Amino acid sequence: MSVKPIKTAIAGLGRAGWNIHGRGILSRRQAGKLDFEVVAVIDPMDERLKEAETTFPGCKGFKDWQTFLKEKNGAEFIVIATQSVDHGPMSMDALKAGLHVMTEKPMAMSVKEADKMIATAKKAKRIMTIHQNRRCDADLHHLVHIIKSGILGKVFMIKQYGSNFARRNDWQTLRKFGGGTLNNTCPHTIDQLLLLLDSPVESVWGDLQACVTAGDAEDHVKVLIRGKNGRVIDMEVTSAYNFSQPHWQVMGTLGSLRSEGDEFVIKHLDPKKLPKLKAVASKAVPDRKYGVIGGEQLEWQETRVKAKDPKFEVNFYDRLYDSIRNKKKLFVTPESVRDQLRVIELARKGTKFN
Ligand SMILES: NC(=O)c1ccc[n+]([C@@H]2O[C@H](COP(=O)([O-])OP(=O)(O)OC[C@H]3O[C@@H](n4cnc5c(N)ncnc54)[C@H](O)[C@@H]3O)[C@@H](O)[C@H]2O)c1
């Protein structure tokens, strides 16, 4: 099938803009996939513009955003990978200039700003998506598959923990740039967990603390989310705990799952072999014993599977190409990310990081 390359611009040539997007497109091209072509880059740093111009023949570097918006050098699509606080305004400028847009996470600084971006994209009749690349993770889709299979019974609680002890002092630690863990790491975490919640959100509780950071934004986040379906999400992302914790833990009425290294370990019961249990309404318990009256032995089965099973992997750029060129449904719609921003706002409530 013939491929019409998407003429791409990248704004911000840092860790995300260059390492993920610039190099990502370069690797695709080196592997013979010519579906994205970098024709313009925008960054205030001369050496970064030069590096991109040398890497991508025909690519033009712009130091000035407004000049790029006027000239575009043929770009029809832009990746916004600048500081978080700039995502909303730059996305809306680009949409108004006729470009399709993919902004890095976080999509916006508030639900209100996200709504303005969604309205701007609709008016401009352009695609807007958010680089929620962790929505592609194979372990996430494997987990969805396991939960849907019913092996765990009714799933009532899902925990995702991420911890390390990491001091930091770059702009991501400062609120004025949209820094802090809730805007930086948690857009990935909450995005994944909302997929697993599988229900509209009923309530959110959050605790944010600045522990070992040099900046004024939080580096420790605890969030509890309850869905209208009764399922609860327990999420912890901290830079101030120097032990590893299981990344995933899932509790169901017929089984339990947790991640151990790169595996999921599932302990589960066969419902056909599980005798019905009735509560006994007596005033005292025979022989002062705990557990099931008369005793019972549960027949636990243990299954170990590779968490990141490649058959569950999704390729973000493949899906994006199909949406821009072939009008296929967007993999990450801005509306789905709006829900994530709502959770972020609710998690901030009552904390000093409002
Ligand atoms: N999806 C992911 O996995 C992922 C990973 C890393 C970062 N990010 C996101 O990407 C964004 C950028 O983070 P980073 O770590 O790459 O930052 P960074 O500091 O490494 O890079 C920012 C780049 O933007 C340039 N820049 C600053 N202001 C600009 C402007 N007005 N116009 C054009 N360029 C400008 C800087 O010179 C720098 O080259 C953040 O919002 C972050 O949340 C996402």
Coordinates of C-alpha atoms and ligand atoms in Angstrom, one line a residue:
M1 CA 0.0 0.0 0.0
S2 CA 1.4 3.4 -0.9
V3 CA 2.1 5.7 2.0
K4 CA 1.7 9.5 2.0
P5 CA 4.0 10.7 4.7
I6 CA 2.6 13.0 7.3
K7 CA 4.6 16.2 7.3
T8 CA 5.4 16.7 10.9
A9 CA 6.6 19.6 13.1
I10 CA 8.0 19.1 16.6
A11 CA 7.8 22.0 19.2
G12 CA 10.3 21.5 22.0
L13 CA 13.4 19.3 21.4
G14 CA 14.1 18.0 24.9
R15 CA 13.7 14.6 26.6
A16 CA 10.2 14.0 25.0
G17 CA 10.4 16.1 21.8
W18 CA 13.8 14.7 20.7
N19 CA 14.3 11.4 22.5
I20 CA 10.7 10.1 22.1
H21 CA 9.3 11.8 19.0
G22 CA 12.3 12.9 16.9
R23 CA 14.3 9.7 17.4
G24 CA 11.1 7.7 17.3
I25 CA 10.3 9.0 13.8
L26 CA 13.9 8.5 12.8
S27 CA 13.9 4.8 13.9
R28 CA 10.6 4.2 12.0
R29 CA 12.2 5.7 8.9
Q30 CA 15.4 3.7 9.3
A31 CA 13.2 0.6 9.6
G32 CA 11.6 1.5 6.2
K33 CA 8.4 3.0 7.6
L34 CA 8.2 6.4 5.9
D35 CA 4.8 7.4 7.2
F36 CA 6.0 10.4 9.3
E37 CA 8.5 13.0 8.0
V38 CA 9.9 15.8 10.2
V39 CA 9.8 19.1 8.1
A40 CA 9.9 21.7 10.9
V41 CA 11.2 22.0 14.5
I42 CA 10.7 24.8 17.0
D43 CA 13.0 25.4 20.0
P44 CA 14.8 28.4 21.4
M45 CA 18.1 26.5 21.5
D46 CA 20.2 26.9 18.3
E47 CA 22.2 23.6 18.8
R48 CA 19.0 21.6 19.1
L49 CA 17.6 23.1 15.9
K50 CA 20.8 22.4 14.1
E51 CA 20.9 18.8 15.3
A52 CA 17.3 18.3 13.9
E53 CA 18.1 20.0 10.6
T54 CA 21.1 17.7 10.1
T55 CA 19.2 14.6 11.1
F56 CA 16.2 15.2 8.9
P57 CA 17.1 16.6 5.4
G58 CA 14.7 19.4 4.4
C59 CA 13.7 20.1 8.0
K60 CA 13.6 23.8 8.9
G61 CA 14.3 25.1 12.4
F62 CA 12.4 28.0 14.0
K63 CA 13.3 29.9 17.1
D64 CA 10.1 31.8 17.0
W65 CA 6.7 30.2 17.4
Q66 CA 4.8 32.9 15.6
T67 CA 7.1 32.8 12.6
F68 CA 6.7 29.0 12.4
L69 CA 2.9 29.4 12.6
K70 CA 3.0 31.7 9.6
E71 CA 5.5 29.7 7.5
K72 CA 5.1 26.0 8.7
N73 CA 7.5 24.7 6.0
G74 CA 4.8 22.3 4.7
A75 CA 3.9 20.9 8.1
E76 CA 0.3 19.5 8.5
F77 CA 0.7 18.0 11.9
I78 CA 2.6 19.1 15.1
V79 CA 3.8 17.4 18.2
I80 CA 3.8 19.8 21.2
A81 CA 6.5 18.7 23.6
T82 CA 7.2 21.9 25.4
Q83 CA 6.8 22.6 29.2
S84 CA 3.5 21.4 30.5
V85 CA 2.0 24.8 31.1
D86 CA 2.4 25.7 27.4
H87 CA 0.5 22.7 26.0
G88 CA -2.9 24.2 26.0
P89 CA -2.1 27.6 24.5
M90 CA 0.4 26.2 21.9
S91 CA -2.1 23.4 20.9
M92 CA -4.8 26.0 20.3
D93 CA -2.5 28.2 18.2
A94 CA -1.5 25.3 16.1
L95 CA -5.1 24.1 15.6
K96 CA -6.1 27.6 14.5
A97 CA -3.2 27.6 12.1
G98 CA -4.7 24.5 10.4
L99 CA -2.5 21.8 11.9
H100 CA -3.5 18.5 13.4
V101 CA -2.1 18.3 16.9
M102 CA -0.7 15.8 19.3
T103 CA 0.3 17.4 22.6
E104 CA 2.4 15.7 25.2
K105 CA 0.7 14.9 28.6
P106 CA -0.6 16.6 30.6
M107 CA -3.2 17.7 28.0
A108 CA -4.0 20.9 29.9
M109 CA -3.7 22.6 33.3
S110 CA -7.5 22.3 34.0
V111 CA -10.7 20.8 32.7
K112 CA -11.7 24.3 31.6
E113 CA -8.7 24.7 29.4
A114 CA -9.2 21.1 28.0
D115 CA -12.8 22.1 27.1
K116 CA -11.4 25.2 25.2
M117 CA -9.0 22.9 23.4
I118 CA -11.7 20.4 22.4
A119 CA -13.9 23.3 21.1
T120 CA -11.0 24.8 19.2
A121 CA -10.2 21.5 17.5
K122 CA -13.9 21.0 16.5
K123 CA -14.1 24.5 15.1
A124 CA -10.8 24.1 13.1
K125 CA -12.0 20.6 11.9
R126 CA -8.6 19.2 12.9
I127 CA -7.5 16.1 14.9
M128 CA -6.3 16.7 18.4
T129 CA -4.8 13.8 20.4
I130 CA -2.7 13.5 23.5
H131 CA 0.5 11.5 23.7
Q132 CA -0.9 9.1 26.4
N133 CA 1.7 6.5 25.2
R134 CA 1.3 4.4 28.3
R135 CA -2.2 3.6 27.1
C136 CA -0.3 1.3 24.7
D137 CA 1.3 -0.8 27.4
A138 CA 1.0 -4.5 26.9
D139 CA 0.7 -5.2 30.6
L140 CA -2.3 -2.8 30.8
H141 CA -4.2 -4.6 28.0
H142 CA -3.2 -8.0 29.3
L143 CA -4.7 -7.0 32.7
V144 CA -7.9 -5.8 31.0
H145 CA -8.1 -9.2 29.3
I146 CA -7.5 -11.1 32.6
I147 CA -10.2 -9.1 34.5
K148 CA -12.7 -9.6 31.6
S149 CA -12.0 -13.3 31.6
G150 CA -13.6 -13.6 35.0
I151 CA -10.8 -15.7 36.5
L152 CA -10.6 -13.3 39.5
G153 CA -14.4 -13.2 40.0
K154 CA -15.8 -9.7 40.7
V155 CA -12.9 -7.3 40.9
F156 CA -13.5 -4.7 43.6
M157 CA -10.0 -3.2 44.1
I158 CA -7.0 -2.4 41.9
K159 CA -3.8 -0.9 43.2
Q160 CA -1.0 0.6 41.2
Y161 CA 2.1 1.6 43.0
G162 CA 5.3 3.3 41.7
S163 CA 8.1 4.2 44.1
N164 CA 11.7 5.3 44.2
F165 CA 13.8 7.7 46.2
A166 CA 14.7 10.4 43.7
R167 CA 15.6 14.0 44.4
R168 CA 15.0 16.4 41.6
N169 CA 15.5 20.1 40.8
D170 CA 14.5 20.7 37.2
W171 CA 11.5 22.7 35.9
Q172 CA 9.3 19.6 36.5
T173 CA 9.5 20.5 40.3
L174 CA 8.0 24.0 39.9
R175 CA 4.4 24.8 39.8
K176 CA 4.7 27.8 37.5
F177 CA 5.7 25.5 34.6
G178 CA 3.0 22.9 35.4
G179 CA 5.5 20.6 37.2
G180 CA 4.8 18.2 40.0
T181 CA 4.2 14.4 40.1
L182 CA 0.4 14.8 39.6
N183 CA 1.0 16.6 36.2
N184 CA 4.1 14.6 35.3
T185 CA 3.8 10.9 36.0
C186 CA 0.2 10.6 37.1
P187 CA -1.4 11.5 33.7
H188 CA 0.0 8.0 32.7
T189 CA -1.1 6.3 35.9
I190 CA -4.6 7.8 36.1
D191 CA -5.1 7.2 32.4
Q192 CA -4.4 3.5 32.8
L193 CA -6.4 3.2 36.0
L194 CA -9.5 4.8 34.5
L195 CA -9.5 2.2 31.8
L196 CA -9.4 -0.5 34.4
L197 CA -12.0 1.2 36.5
D198 CA -14.4 0.5 33.7
S199 CA -17.0 2.9 35.0
P200 CA -17.7 6.6 35.5
V201 CA -15.9 8.1 38.5
E202 CA -18.1 8.5 41.6
S203 CA -15.6 10.1 44.0
V204 CA -11.9 11.0 44.4
W205 CA -9.6 11.5 47.4
G206 CA -6.1 12.7 47.2
D207 CA -3.1 13.5 49.3
L208 CA -0.2 15.4 47.8
Q209 CA 3.1 16.2 49.6
A210 CA 6.4 17.8 48.7
C211 CA 8.9 15.5 50.4
V212 CA 12.4 15.4 48.9
T213 CA 12.0 17.8 45.9
A214 CA 13.9 21.0 45.6
G215 CA 10.8 22.7 44.1
D216 CA 7.4 23.9 45.3
A217 CA 5.4 21.1 43.6
E218 CA 4.4 17.7 45.0
D219 CA 6.6 14.7 44.6
H220 CA 4.4 12.2 46.6
V221 CA 0.9 11.4 45.4
K222 CA -1.7 9.2 46.9
V223 CA -5.1 9.0 45.2
L224 CA -8.2 6.8 45.9
I225 CA -10.9 6.7 43.2
R226 CA -14.3 5.0 43.5
G227 CA -16.2 4.1 40.4
K228 CA -20.0 4.1 40.1
N229 CA -19.7 0.3 39.7
G230 CA -18.2 0.1 43.3
R231 CA -14.7 -0.7 42.1
V232 CA -11.9 1.2 44.0
I233 CA -8.6 2.3 42.7
D234 CA -5.6 2.8 45.0
M235 CA -2.8 4.7 43.4
E236 CA 0.5 5.8 44.8
V237 CA 3.3 7.5 43.0
T238 CA 6.1 8.6 45.2
S239 CA 9.7 9.9 44.9
A240 CA 10.3 9.4 48.6
Y241 CA 10.2 5.6 49.3
N242 CA 13.3 3.5 48.7
F243 CA 11.7 0.1 48.4
S244 CA 10.1 -1.4 45.4
Q245 CA 6.4 -2.4 45.7
P246 CA 4.3 -4.6 43.4
H247 CA 3.4 -2.4 40.5
W248 CA 0.0 -4.1 40.1
Q249 CA -2.3 -5.7 42.6
V250 CA -5.8 -6.8 41.8
M251 CA -8.4 -8.1 44.3
G252 CA -11.3 -10.2 43.1
T253 CA -13.9 -12.4 44.8
L254 CA -12.4 -15.5 43.3
G255 CA -8.7 -14.6 43.0
S256 CA -5.8 -12.2 43.6
L257 CA -3.2 -11.0 41.1
R258 CA 0.0 -9.2 41.7
S259 CA 3.0 -8.3 39.6
E260 CA 6.4 -9.9 40.5
G261 CA 9.1 -8.7 38.2
D262 CA 8.0 -9.1 34.6
E263 CA 5.3 -11.6 35.5
F264 CA 1.7 -11.6 36.7
V265 CA 1.1 -14.1 39.5
I266 CA -2.6 -15.1 39.8
K267 CA -3.9 -17.2 42.6
H268 CA -7.5 -18.3 41.8
L269 CA -10.3 -20.6 42.9
D270 CA -12.5 -22.7 40.7
P271 CA -16.1 -21.5 41.5
K272 CA -17.4 -25.0 40.6
K273 CA -15.4 -26.5 43.5
L274 CA -16.3 -23.8 46.0
P275 CA -19.0 -25.0 48.4
K276 CA -21.8 -22.4 49.1
L277 CA -21.2 -20.7 52.4
K278 CA -24.0 -19.4 54.7
A279 CA -23.4 -17.1 57.6
V280 CA -24.3 -18.8 61.0
A281 CA -26.2 -16.5 63.3
S282 CA -25.2 -18.0 66.6
K283 CA -24.1 -16.1 69.8
A284 CA -20.9 -18.0 70.2
V285 CA -18.4 -19.9 67.9
P286 CA -17.8 -23.6 68.5
D287 CA -14.4 -24.4 70.1
R288 CA -13.6 -20.6 69.9
K289 CA -12.1 -21.2 66.4
Y290 CA -11.7 -18.7 63.6
G291 CA -12.6 -19.2 60.0
V292 CA -15.3 -21.4 58.5
I293 CA -17.2 -23.3 61.1
G294 CA -16.2 -27.0 60.8
G295 CA -13.1 -25.9 58.7
E296 CA -12.5 -25.8 55.0
Q297 CA -9.5 -26.3 52.6
L298 CA -9.5 -24.1 49.6
E299 CA -8.0 -25.5 46.4
W300 CA -5.9 -22.6 45.2
Q301 CA -4.5 -22.7 41.7
E302 CA -1.5 -20.6 40.8
T303 CA -0.9 -19.2 37.3
R304 CA 2.2 -17.2 36.2
V305 CA 2.1 -15.3 32.9
K306 CA 4.4 -12.8 31.2
A307 CA 2.9 -9.4 32.1
K308 CA 4.0 -7.6 28.9
D309 CA 2.7 -10.2 26.5
P310 CA 3.5 -8.8 23.1
K311 CA 0.2 -9.8 21.6
F312 CA -1.4 -7.0 23.7
E313 CA 0.9 -4.2 22.4
V314 CA -0.4 -1.2 20.6
N315 CA 1.7 1.1 18.4
F316 CA 0.8 4.8 19.0
Y317 CA 2.2 6.2 15.7
D318 CA 0.6 3.4 13.6
R319 CA -2.8 4.3 15.1
L320 CA -2.1 8.0 14.6
Y321 CA -1.3 7.6 11.0
D322 CA -4.6 5.7 10.4
S323 CA -6.5 8.5 12.2
I324 CA -5.0 11.3 10.2
R325 CA -4.8 9.7 6.8
N326 CA -7.6 7.1 6.9
K327 CA -10.0 8.8 9.2
K328 CA -9.9 5.8 11.6
K329 CA -11.2 6.4 15.2
L330 CA -8.5 8.2 17.4
F331 CA -6.7 5.8 19.8
V332 CA -6.7 8.6 22.4
T333 CA -9.6 11.0 22.1
P334 CA -9.3 14.4 24.0
E335 CA -12.6 13.6 25.6
S336 CA -11.2 10.5 27.3
V337 CA -8.3 12.6 28.7
R338 CA -10.7 15.2 30.0
D339 CA -11.9 12.6 32.5
Q340 CA -8.3 12.2 33.7
L341 CA -8.0 16.0 34.2
R342 CA -11.2 15.9 36.3
V343 CA -9.6 13.3 38.5
I344 CA -6.4 15.4 38.8
E345 CA -8.5 18.4 39.8
L346 CA -10.4 16.4 42.4
A347 CA -7.2 14.9 43.8
R348 CA -5.8 18.4 44.4
K349 CA -8.9 19.5 46.4
G350 CA -8.2 20.0 50.0
T351 CA -4.4 19.8 49.6
K352 CA -2.0 22.7 49.6
F353 CA -1.4 22.2 45.8
N354 CA -4.9 23.3 44.7
Ligands
LIG1 N1 4.8 10.8 27.3 C1 6.0 10.7 27.9 O1 6.4 9.6 28.3 C2 6.8 11.9 28.3 C3 8.1 11.8 28.7 C4 8.8 12.9 29.0 C5 8.2 14.2 29.0 N2 6.9 14.3 28.7 C6 6.2 15.6 28.6 O2 6.8 16.4 27.6 C7 6.9 17.7 28.0 C8 8.3 18.2 27.9 O3 9.1 17.6 28.8 P1 10.6 17.3 28.7 O4 11.1 16.4 29.8 O5 10.9 16.9 27.3 O6 11.2 18.8 28.9 P2 12.7 19.3 28.5 O7 13.0 20.3 29.4 O8 13.6 18.1 28.4 O9 12.5 19.9 27.0 C9 11.7 21.0 26.7 C10 12.2 21.6 25.4 O10 11.3 22.6 25.0 C11 12.1 23.7 24.6 N3 11.2 24.9 24.7 C12 10.9 25.6 25.9 N4 10.0 26.5 25.6 C13 9.7 26.4 24.3 C14 8.8 27.1 23.4 N5 8.0 28.1 23.9 N6 8.7 26.7 22.1 C15 9.5 25.7 21.7 N7 10.3 25.0 22.4 C16 10.4 25.4 23.7 C17 13.3 23.7 25.5 O11 14.4 24.5 24.9 C18 13.6 22.2 25.5 O12 14.4 21.8 24.4 C19 6.4 17.8 29.4 O13 5.1 18.3 29.4 C20 6.3 16.4 29.9 O14 5.3 16.1 30.7 C21 6.2 13.2 28.3

